[in-house]
PDB file of C-alpha atoms in Angstrom:
ATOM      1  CA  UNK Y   1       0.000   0.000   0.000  1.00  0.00           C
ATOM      2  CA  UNK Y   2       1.311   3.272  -0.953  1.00  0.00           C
ATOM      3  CA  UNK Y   3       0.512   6.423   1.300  1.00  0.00           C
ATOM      4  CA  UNK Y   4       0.978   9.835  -1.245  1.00  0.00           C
ATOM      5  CA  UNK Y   5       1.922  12.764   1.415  1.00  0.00           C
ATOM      6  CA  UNK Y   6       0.608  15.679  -0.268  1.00  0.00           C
ATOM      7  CA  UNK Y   7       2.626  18.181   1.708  1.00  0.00           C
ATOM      8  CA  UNK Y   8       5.820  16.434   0.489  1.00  0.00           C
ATOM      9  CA  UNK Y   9       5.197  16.611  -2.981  1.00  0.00           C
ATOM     10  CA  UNK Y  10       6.457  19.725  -5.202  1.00  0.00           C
ATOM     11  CA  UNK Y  11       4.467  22.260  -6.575  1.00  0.00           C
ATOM     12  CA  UNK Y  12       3.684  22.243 -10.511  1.00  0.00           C
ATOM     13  CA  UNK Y  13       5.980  24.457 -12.723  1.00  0.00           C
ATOM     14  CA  UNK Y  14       5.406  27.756 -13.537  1.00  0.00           C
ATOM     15  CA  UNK Y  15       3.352  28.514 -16.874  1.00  0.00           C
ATOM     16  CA  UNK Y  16       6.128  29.091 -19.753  1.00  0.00           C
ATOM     17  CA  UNK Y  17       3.312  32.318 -20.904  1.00  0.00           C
ATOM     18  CA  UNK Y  18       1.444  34.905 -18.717  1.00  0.00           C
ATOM     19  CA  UNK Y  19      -2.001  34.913 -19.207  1.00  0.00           C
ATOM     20  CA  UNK Y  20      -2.541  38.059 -20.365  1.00  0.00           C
ATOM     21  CA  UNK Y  21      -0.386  37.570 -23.445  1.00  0.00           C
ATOM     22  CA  UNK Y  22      -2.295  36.956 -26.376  1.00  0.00           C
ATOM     23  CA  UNK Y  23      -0.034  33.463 -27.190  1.00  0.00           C
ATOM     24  CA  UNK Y  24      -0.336  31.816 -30.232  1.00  0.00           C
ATOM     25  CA  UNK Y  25      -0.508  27.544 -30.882  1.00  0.00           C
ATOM     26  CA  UNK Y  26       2.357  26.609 -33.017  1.00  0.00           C
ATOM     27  CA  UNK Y  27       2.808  26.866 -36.208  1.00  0.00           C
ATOM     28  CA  UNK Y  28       4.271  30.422 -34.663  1.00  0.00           C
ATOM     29  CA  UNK Y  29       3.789  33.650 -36.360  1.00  0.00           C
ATOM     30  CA  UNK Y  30       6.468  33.625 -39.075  1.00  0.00           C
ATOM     31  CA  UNK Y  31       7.410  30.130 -39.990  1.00  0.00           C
ATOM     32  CA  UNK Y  32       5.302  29.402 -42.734  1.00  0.00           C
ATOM     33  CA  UNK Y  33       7.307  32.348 -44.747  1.00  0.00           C
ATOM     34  CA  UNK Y  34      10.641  30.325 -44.381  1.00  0.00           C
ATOM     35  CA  UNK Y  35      11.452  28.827 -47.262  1.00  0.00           C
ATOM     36  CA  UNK Y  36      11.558  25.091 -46.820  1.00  0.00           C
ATOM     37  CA  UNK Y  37      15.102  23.685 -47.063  1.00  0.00           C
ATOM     38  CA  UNK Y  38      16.123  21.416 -50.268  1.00  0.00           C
ATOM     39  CA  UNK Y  39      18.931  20.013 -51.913  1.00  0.00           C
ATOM     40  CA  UNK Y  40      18.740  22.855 -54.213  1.00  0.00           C
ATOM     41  CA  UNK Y  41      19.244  25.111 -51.344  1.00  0.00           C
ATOM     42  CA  UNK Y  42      22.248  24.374 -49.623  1.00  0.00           C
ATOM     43  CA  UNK Y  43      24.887  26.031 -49.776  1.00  0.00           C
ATOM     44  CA  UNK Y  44      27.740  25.127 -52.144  1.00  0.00           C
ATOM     45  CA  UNK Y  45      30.208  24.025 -49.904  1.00  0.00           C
ATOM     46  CA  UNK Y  46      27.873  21.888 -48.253  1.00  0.00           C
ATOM     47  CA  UNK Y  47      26.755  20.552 -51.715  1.00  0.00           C
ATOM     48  CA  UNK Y  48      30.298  19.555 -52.965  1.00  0.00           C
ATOM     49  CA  UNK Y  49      30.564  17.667 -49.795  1.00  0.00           C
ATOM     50  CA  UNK Y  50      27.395  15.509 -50.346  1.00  0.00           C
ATOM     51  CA  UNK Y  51      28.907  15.223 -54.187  1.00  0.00           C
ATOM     52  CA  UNK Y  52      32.057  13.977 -53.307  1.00  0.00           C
ATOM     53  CA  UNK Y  53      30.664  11.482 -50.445  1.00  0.00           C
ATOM     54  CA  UNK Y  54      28.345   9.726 -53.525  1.00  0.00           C
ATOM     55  CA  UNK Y  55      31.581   8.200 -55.015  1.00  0.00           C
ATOM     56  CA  UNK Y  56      32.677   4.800 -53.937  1.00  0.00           C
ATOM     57  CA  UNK Y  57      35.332   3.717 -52.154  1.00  0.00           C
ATOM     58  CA  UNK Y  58      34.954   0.570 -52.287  1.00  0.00           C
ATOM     59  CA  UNK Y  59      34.488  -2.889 -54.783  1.00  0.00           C
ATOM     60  CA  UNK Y  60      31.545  -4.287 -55.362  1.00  0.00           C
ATOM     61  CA  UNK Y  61      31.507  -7.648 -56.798  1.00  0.00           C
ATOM     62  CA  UNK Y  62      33.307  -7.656 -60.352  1.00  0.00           C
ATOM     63  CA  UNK Y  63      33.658  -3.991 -60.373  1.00  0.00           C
ATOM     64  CA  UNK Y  64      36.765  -2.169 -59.046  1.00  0.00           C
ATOM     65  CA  UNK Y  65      36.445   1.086 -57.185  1.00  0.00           C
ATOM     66  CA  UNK Y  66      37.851   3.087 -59.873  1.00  0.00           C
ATOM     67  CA  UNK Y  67      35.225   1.952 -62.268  1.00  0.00           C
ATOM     68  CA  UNK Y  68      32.378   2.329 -59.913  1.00  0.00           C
ATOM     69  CA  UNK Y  69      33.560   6.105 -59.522  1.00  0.00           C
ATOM     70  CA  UNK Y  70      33.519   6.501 -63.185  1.00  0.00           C
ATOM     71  CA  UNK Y  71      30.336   5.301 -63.522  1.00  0.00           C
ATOM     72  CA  UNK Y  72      29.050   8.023 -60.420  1.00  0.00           C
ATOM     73  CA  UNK Y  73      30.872  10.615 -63.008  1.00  0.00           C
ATOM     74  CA  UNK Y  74      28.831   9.441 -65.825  1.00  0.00           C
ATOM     75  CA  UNK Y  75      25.775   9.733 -64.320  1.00  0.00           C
ATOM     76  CA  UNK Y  76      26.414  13.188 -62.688  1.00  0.00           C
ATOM     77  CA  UNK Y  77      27.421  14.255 -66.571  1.00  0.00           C
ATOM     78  CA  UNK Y  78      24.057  12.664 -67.949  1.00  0.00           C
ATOM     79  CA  UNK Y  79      21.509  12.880 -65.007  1.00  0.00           C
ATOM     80  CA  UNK Y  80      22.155  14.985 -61.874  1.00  0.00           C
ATOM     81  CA  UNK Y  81      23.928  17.752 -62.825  1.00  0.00           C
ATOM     82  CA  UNK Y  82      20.351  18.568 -65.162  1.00  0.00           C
ATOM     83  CA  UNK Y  83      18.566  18.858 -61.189  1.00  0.00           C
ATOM     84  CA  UNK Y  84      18.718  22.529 -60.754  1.00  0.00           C
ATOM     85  CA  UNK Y  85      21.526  25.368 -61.178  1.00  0.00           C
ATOM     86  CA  UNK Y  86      23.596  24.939 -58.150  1.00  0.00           C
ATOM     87  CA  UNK Y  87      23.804  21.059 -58.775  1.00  0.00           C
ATOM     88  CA  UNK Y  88      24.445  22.086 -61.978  1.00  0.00           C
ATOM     89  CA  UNK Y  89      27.426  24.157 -60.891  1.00  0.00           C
ATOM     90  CA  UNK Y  90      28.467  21.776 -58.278  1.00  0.00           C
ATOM     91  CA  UNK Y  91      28.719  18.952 -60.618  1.00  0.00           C
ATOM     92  CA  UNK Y  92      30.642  20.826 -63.261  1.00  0.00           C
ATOM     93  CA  UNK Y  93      32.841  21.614 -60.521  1.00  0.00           C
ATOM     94  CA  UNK Y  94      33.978  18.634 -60.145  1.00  0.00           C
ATOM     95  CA  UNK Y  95      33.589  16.695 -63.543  1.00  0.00           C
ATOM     96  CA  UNK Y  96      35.884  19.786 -64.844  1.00  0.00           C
ATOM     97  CA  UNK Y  97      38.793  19.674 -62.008  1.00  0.00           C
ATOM     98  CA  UNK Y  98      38.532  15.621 -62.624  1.00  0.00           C
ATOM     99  CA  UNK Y  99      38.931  15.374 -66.482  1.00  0.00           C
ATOM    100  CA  UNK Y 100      40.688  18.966 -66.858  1.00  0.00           C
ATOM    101  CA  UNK Y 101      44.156  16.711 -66.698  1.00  0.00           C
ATOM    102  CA  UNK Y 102      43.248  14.455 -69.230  1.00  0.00           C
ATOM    103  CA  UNK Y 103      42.507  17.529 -71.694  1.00  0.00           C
ATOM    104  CA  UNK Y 104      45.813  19.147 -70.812  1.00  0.00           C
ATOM    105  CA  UNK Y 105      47.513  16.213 -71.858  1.00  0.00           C
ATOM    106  CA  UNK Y 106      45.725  16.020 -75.302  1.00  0.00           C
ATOM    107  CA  UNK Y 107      46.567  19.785 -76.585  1.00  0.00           C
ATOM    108  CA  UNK Y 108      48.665  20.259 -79.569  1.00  0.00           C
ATOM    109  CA  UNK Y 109      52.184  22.068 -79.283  1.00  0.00           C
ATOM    110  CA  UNK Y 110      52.522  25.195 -79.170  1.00  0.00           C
ATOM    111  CA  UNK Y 111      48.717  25.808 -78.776  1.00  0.00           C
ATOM    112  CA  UNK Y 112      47.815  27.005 -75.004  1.00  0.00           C
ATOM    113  CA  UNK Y 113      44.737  26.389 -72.976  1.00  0.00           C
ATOM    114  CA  UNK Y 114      42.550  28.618 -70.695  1.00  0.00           C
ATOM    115  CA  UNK Y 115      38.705  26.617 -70.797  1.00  0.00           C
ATOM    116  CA  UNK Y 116      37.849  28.354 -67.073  1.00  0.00           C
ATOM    117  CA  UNK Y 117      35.487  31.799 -67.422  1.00  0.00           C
ATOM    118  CA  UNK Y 118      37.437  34.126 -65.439  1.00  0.00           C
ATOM    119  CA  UNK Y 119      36.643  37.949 -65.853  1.00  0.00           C
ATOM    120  CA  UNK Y 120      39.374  38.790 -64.145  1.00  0.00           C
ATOM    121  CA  UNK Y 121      43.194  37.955 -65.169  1.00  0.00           C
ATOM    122  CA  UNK Y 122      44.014  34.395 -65.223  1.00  0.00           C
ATOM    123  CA  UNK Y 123      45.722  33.094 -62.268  1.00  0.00           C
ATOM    124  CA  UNK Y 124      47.874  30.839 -61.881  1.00  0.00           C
ATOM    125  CA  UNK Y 125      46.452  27.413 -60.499  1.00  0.00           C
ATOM    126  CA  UNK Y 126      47.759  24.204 -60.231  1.00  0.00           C
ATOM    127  CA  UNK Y 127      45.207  21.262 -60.793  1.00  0.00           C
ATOM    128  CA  UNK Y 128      46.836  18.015 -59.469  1.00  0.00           C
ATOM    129  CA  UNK Y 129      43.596  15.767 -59.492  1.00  0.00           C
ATOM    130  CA  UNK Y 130      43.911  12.589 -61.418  1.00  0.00           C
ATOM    131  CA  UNK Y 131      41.086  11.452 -63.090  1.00  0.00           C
ATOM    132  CA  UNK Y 132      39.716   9.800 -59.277  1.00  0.00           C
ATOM    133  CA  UNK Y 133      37.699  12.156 -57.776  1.00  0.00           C
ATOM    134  CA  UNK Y 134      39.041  13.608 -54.276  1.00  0.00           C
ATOM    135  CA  UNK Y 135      37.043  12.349 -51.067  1.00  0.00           C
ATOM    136  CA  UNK Y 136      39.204  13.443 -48.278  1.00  0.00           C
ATOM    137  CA  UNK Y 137      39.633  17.141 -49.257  1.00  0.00           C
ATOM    138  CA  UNK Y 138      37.762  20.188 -51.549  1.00  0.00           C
ATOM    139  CA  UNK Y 139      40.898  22.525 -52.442  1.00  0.00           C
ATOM    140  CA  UNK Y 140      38.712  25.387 -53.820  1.00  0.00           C
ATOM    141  CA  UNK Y 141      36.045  27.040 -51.826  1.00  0.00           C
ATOM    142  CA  UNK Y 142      32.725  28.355 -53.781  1.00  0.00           C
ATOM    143  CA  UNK Y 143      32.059  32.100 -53.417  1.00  0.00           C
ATOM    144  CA  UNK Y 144      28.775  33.544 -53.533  1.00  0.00           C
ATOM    145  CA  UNK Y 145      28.413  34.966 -56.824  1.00  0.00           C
ATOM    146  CA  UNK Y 146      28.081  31.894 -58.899  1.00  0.00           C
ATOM    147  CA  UNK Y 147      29.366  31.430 -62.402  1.00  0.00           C
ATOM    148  CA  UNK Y 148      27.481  33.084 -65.500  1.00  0.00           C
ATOM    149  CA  UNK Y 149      25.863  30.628 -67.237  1.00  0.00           C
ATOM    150  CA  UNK Y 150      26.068  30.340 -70.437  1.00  0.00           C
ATOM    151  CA  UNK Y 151      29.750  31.493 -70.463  1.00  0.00           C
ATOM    152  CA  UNK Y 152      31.018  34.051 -72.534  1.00  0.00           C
ATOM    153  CA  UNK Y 153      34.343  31.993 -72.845  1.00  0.00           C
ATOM    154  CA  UNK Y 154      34.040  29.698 -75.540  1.00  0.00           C
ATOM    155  CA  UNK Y 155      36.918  27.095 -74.695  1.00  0.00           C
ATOM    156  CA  UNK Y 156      34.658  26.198 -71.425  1.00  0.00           C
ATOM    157  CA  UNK Y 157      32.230  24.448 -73.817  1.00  0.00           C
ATOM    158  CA  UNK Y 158      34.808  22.675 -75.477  1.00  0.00           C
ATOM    159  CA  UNK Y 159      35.926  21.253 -72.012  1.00  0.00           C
ATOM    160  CA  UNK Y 160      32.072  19.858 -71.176  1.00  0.00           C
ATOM    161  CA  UNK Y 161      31.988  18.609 -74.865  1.00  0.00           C
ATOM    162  CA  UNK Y 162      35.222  16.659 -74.100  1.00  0.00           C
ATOM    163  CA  UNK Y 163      33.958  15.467 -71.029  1.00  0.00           C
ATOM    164  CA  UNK Y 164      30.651  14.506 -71.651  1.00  0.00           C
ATOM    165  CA  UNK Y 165      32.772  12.136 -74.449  1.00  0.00           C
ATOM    166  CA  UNK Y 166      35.523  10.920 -72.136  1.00  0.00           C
ATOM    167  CA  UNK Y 167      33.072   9.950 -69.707  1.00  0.00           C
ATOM    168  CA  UNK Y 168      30.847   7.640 -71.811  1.00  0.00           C
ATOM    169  CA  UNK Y 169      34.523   6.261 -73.521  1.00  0.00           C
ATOM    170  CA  UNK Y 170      35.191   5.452 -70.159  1.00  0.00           C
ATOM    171  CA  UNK Y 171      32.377   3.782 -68.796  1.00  0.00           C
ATOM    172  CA  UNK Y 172      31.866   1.436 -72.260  1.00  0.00           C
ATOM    173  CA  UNK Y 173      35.934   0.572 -72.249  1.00  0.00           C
ATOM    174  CA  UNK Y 174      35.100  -1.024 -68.224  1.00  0.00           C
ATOM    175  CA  UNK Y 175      31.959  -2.404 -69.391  1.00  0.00           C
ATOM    176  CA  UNK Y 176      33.442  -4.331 -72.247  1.00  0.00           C
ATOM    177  CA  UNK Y 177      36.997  -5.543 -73.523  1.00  0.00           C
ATOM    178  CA  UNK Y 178      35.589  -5.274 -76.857  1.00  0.00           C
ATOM    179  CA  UNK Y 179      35.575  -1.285 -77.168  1.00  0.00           C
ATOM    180  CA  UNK Y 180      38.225   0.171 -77.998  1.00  0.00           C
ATOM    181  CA  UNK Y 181      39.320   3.984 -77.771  1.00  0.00           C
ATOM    182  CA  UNK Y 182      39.348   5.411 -81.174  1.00  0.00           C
ATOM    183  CA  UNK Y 183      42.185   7.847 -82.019  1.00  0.00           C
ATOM    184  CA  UNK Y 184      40.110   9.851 -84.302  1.00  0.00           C
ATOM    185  CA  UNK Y 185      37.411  10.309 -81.483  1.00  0.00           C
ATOM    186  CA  UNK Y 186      39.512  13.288 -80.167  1.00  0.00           C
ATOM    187  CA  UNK Y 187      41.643  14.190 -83.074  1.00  0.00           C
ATOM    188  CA  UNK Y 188      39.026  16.956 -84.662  1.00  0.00           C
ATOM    189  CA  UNK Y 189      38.500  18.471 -81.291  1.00  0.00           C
ATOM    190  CA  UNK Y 190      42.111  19.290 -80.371  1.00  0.00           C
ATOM    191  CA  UNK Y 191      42.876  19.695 -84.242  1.00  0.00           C
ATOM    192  CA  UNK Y 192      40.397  22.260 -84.932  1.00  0.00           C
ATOM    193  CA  UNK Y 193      38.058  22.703 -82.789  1.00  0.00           C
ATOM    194  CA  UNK Y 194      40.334  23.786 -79.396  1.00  0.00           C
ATOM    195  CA  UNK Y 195      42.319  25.906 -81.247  1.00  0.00           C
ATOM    196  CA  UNK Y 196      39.299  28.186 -82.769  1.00  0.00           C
ATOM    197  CA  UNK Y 197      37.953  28.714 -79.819  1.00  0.00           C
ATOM    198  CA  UNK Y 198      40.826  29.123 -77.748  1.00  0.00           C
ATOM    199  CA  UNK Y 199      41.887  32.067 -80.725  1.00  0.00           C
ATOM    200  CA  UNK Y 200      38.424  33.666 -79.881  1.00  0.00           C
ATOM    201  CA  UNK Y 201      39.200  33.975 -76.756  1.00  0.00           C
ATOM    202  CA  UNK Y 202      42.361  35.229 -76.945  1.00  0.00           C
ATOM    203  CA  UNK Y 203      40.523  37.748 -79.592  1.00  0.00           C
ATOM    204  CA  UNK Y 204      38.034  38.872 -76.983  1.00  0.00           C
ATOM    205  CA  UNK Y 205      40.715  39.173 -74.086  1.00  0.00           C
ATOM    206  CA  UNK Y 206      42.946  41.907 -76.971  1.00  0.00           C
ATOM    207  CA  UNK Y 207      40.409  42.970 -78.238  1.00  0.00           C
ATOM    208  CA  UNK Y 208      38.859  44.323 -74.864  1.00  0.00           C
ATOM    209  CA  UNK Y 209      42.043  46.007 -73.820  1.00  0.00           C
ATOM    210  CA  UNK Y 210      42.062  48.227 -77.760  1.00  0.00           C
ATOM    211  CA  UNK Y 211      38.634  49.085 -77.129  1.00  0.00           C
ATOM    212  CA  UNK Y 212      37.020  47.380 -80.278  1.00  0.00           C
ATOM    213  CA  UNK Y 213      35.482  44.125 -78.943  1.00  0.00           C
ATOM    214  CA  UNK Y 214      32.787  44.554 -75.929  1.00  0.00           C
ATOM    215  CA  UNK Y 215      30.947  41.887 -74.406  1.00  0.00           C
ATOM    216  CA  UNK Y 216      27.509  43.789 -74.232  1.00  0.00           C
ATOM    217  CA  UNK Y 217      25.562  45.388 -76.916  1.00  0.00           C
ATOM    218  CA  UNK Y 218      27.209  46.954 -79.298  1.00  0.00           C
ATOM    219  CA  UNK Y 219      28.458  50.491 -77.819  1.00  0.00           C
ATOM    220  CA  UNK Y 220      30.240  53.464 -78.852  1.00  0.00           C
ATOM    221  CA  UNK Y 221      32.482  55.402 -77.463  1.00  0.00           C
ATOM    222  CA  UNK Y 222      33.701  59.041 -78.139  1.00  0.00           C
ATOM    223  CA  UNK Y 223      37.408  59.931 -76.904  1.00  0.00           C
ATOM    224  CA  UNK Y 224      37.380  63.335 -78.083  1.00  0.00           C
ATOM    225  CA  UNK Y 225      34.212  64.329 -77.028  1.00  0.00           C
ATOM    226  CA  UNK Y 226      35.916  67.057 -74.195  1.00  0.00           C
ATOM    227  CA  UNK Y 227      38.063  68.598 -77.126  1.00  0.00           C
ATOM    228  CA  UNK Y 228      37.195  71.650 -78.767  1.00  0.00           C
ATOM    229  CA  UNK Y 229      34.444  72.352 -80.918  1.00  0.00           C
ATOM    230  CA  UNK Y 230      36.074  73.104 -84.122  1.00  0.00           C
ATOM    231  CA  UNK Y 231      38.415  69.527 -83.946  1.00  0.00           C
ATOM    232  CA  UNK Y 232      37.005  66.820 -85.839  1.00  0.00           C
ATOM    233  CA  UNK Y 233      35.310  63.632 -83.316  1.00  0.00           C
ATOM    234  CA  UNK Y 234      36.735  60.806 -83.999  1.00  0.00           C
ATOM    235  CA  UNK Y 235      34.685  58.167 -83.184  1.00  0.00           C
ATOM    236  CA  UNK Y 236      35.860  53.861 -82.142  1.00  0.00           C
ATOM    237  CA  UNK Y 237      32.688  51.701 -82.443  1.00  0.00           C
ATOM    238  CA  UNK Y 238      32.493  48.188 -80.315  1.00  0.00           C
ATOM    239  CA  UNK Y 239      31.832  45.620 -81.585  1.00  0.00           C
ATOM    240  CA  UNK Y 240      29.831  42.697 -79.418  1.00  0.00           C
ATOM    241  CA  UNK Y 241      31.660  39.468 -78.937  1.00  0.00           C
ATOM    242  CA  UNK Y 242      28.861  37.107 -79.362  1.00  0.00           C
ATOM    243  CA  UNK Y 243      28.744  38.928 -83.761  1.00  0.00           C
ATOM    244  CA  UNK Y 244      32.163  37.560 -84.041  1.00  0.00           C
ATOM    245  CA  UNK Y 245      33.629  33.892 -84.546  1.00  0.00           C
ATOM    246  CA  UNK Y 246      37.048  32.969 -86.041  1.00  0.00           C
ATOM    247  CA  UNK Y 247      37.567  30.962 -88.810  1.00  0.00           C
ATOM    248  CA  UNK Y 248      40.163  28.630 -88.293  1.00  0.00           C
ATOM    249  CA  UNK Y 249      42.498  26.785 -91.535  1.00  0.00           C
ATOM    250  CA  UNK Y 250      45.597  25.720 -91.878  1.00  0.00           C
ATOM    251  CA  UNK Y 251      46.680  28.341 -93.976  1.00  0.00           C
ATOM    252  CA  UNK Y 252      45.474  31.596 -92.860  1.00  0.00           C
ATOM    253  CA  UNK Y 253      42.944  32.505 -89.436  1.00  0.00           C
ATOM    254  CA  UNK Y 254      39.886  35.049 -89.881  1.00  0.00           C
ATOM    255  CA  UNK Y 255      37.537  36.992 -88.131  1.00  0.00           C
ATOM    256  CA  UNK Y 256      34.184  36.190 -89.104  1.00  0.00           C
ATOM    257  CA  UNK Y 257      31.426  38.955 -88.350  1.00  0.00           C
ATOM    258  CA  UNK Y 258      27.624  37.690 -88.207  1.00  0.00           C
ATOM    259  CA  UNK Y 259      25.465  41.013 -88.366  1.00  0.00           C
ATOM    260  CA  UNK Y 260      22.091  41.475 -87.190  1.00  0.00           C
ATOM    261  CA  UNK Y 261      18.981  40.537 -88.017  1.00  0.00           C
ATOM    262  CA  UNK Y 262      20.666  37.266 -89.682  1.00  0.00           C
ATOM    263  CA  UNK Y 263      22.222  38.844 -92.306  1.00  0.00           C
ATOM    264  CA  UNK Y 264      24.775  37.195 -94.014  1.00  0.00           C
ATOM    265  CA  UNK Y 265      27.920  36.405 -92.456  1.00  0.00           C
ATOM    266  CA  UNK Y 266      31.061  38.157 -93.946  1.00  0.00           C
ATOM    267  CA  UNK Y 267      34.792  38.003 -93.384  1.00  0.00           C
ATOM    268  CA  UNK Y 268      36.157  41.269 -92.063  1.00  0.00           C
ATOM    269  CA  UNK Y 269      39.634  40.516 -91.017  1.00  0.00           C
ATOM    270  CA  UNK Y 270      42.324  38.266 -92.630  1.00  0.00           C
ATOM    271  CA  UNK Y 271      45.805  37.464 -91.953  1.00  0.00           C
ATOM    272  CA  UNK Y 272      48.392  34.284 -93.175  1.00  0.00           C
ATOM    273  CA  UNK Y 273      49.529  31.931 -90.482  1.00  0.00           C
ATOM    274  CA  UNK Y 274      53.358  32.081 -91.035  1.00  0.00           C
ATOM    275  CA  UNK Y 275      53.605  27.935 -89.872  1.00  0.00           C
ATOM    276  CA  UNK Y 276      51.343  25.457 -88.712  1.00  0.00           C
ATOM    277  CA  UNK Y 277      52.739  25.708 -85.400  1.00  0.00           C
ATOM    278  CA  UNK Y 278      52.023  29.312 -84.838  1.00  0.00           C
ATOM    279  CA  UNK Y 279      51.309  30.350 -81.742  1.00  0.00           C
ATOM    280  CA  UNK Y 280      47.521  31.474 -81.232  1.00  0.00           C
ATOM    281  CA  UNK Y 281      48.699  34.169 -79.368  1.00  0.00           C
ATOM    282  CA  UNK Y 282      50.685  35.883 -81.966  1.00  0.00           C
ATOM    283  CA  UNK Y 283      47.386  35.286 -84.542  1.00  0.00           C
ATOM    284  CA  UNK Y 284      44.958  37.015 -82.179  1.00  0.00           C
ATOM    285  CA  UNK Y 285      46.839  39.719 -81.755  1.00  0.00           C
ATOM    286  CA  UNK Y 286      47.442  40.682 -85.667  1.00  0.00           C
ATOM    287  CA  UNK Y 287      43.740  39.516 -86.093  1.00  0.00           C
ATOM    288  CA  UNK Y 288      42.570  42.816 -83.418  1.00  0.00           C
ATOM    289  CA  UNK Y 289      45.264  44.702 -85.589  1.00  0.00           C
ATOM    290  CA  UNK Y 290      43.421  44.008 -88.698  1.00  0.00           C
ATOM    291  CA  UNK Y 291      39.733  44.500 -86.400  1.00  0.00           C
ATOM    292  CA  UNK Y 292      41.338  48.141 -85.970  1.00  0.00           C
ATOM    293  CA  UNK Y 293      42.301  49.198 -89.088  1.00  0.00           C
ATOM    294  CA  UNK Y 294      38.916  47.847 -90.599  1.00  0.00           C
ATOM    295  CA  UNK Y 295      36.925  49.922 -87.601  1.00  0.00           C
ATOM    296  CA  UNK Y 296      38.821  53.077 -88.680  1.00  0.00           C
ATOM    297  CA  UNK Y 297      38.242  52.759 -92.808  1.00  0.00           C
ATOM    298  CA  UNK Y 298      34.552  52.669 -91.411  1.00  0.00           C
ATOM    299  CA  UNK Y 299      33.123  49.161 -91.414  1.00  0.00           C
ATOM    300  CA  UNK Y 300      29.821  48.648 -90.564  1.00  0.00           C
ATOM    301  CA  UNK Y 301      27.953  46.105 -88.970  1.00  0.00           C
TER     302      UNK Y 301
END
């Protein structure tokens, strides 16, 4: 028999509200404006961390851990980096800092490389991941202002053409014995393709620093315009980056201009390569020469 002694026992807790405020039930006041967290959501450095914990570290039956990670690339490249924007980014992130190696390797002598859009000048970064992912460590750290998409440099989209190809030549070379890498398979991109739009770039990146080549719409601007009234205004017209394209031969490089209101495309600078292993550099340099002197005979758009 059990004997409660009601003097001995405590008395009940103080009410967590005063009565006389007006309290509200939960939900509170507030919370249903929140947005709702997703994957979308988080942050990027959080992000790459989830990314880089999907790859394998381990075998699994007949497949190798290396081949189970290039598999989780493939289907990043084909299916999750098409979730949303910031997977998007995140994904690119790393598929580009995996395969960028394996693109390095492939240029043609003396051409030069720069497939990352940086507005400002290019610094210099060393990329030592082989093509299996990092797990322990992420050696760059997102910043807020997330890359434009599209990019205005052109070399990026050769890089994610590359690796969308590497990636499936990849996964069908581990799936079967009987596929074989074909030479030719990457011959036309770093044989062609790289260099024209690496020389467009470097065409941009000159071009910006004369004055003639702008990234917006087409501007002008007036130098003279605080001289005096009686000296004649001379007058250097802009033109937008996304008219121009560069046509690319063995022989001789130009500087294609696609006006308006699809008009028909016309060749408004020229110039001989001097060897087939001339330096892009050098070519996108006389190329803005040539941009120049046809801006200042009066070339229209």
């Amino acid at each position: 028999m059990v004997i409660v002694n009601e003097k001995s026992m405590l008395p009940p807790p103080p009410p967590y509200l005063s009565r006389s405020l007006d309290a509200h039930p939960p939900p509170f006041p507030g919370s249903s404006t929140r947005p709702k967290p997703s994957f979308s959501t988080l942050p990027p450095h959080i992000l790459l961390v989830i990314l880089y914990h999907a790859f394998p570290q381990t075998s699994f039956l007949d497949e190798g851990r290396v081949e189970r990670q290039r598999r989780t690339l493939y289907w990043m490249s084909i299916s999750l980096r098409l979730v949303s924007r910031s997977v998007y980014i995140a994904c690119m992130h790393i598929l580009r800092s995996t395969y960028l190696p394996a693109y390095t390797s492939l240029l043609r002598a003396p051409y030069t490389s720069d497939p990352f859009p940086l507005s400002s000048p290019p610094s210099t970064t060393t990329t030592t991941t082989t093509t299996t992912p990092p797990t322990s460590t992420i050696t760059s750290t997102p910043t807020p202002d997330l890359p434009l998409l599209p990019s205005p440099h052109r070399e990026t989209a050769i890089l994610d053409a590359f690796i969308a190809l590497k990636v499936r030549e990849d996964v069908w070379a581990d799936a079967s014995e009987l596929h074989l890498e074909r030479e030719e398979t990457f011959r036309d991109v770093f044989e062609r393709v790289q260099p024209r739009a690496r020389c467009e770039d470097l065409v941009r990146h000159y071009g910006e620093r004369a004055g003639v080549v702008v990234l917006d719409a087409p501007g002008v601007a007036d130098p003279s315009a605080n001289g005096g009234g009686g000296s004649r205004t001379s007058r250097t017209r802009a033109i937008p980056f996304s008219a121009l394209s560069v046509a690319f031969e063995p022989r001789r490089v130009a500087l294609v201009l696609q006006p308006p209101a699809g008009e028909r495309r016309r060749t408004i600078a020229e110039v001989p390569r001097a060897a087939r292993d001339e330096r892009l550099e050098v070519a996108a340099k006389r190329l803005v020469r040539e941009l120049q002197a046809w801006i200042a005979e009066g070339g229209q758009l």
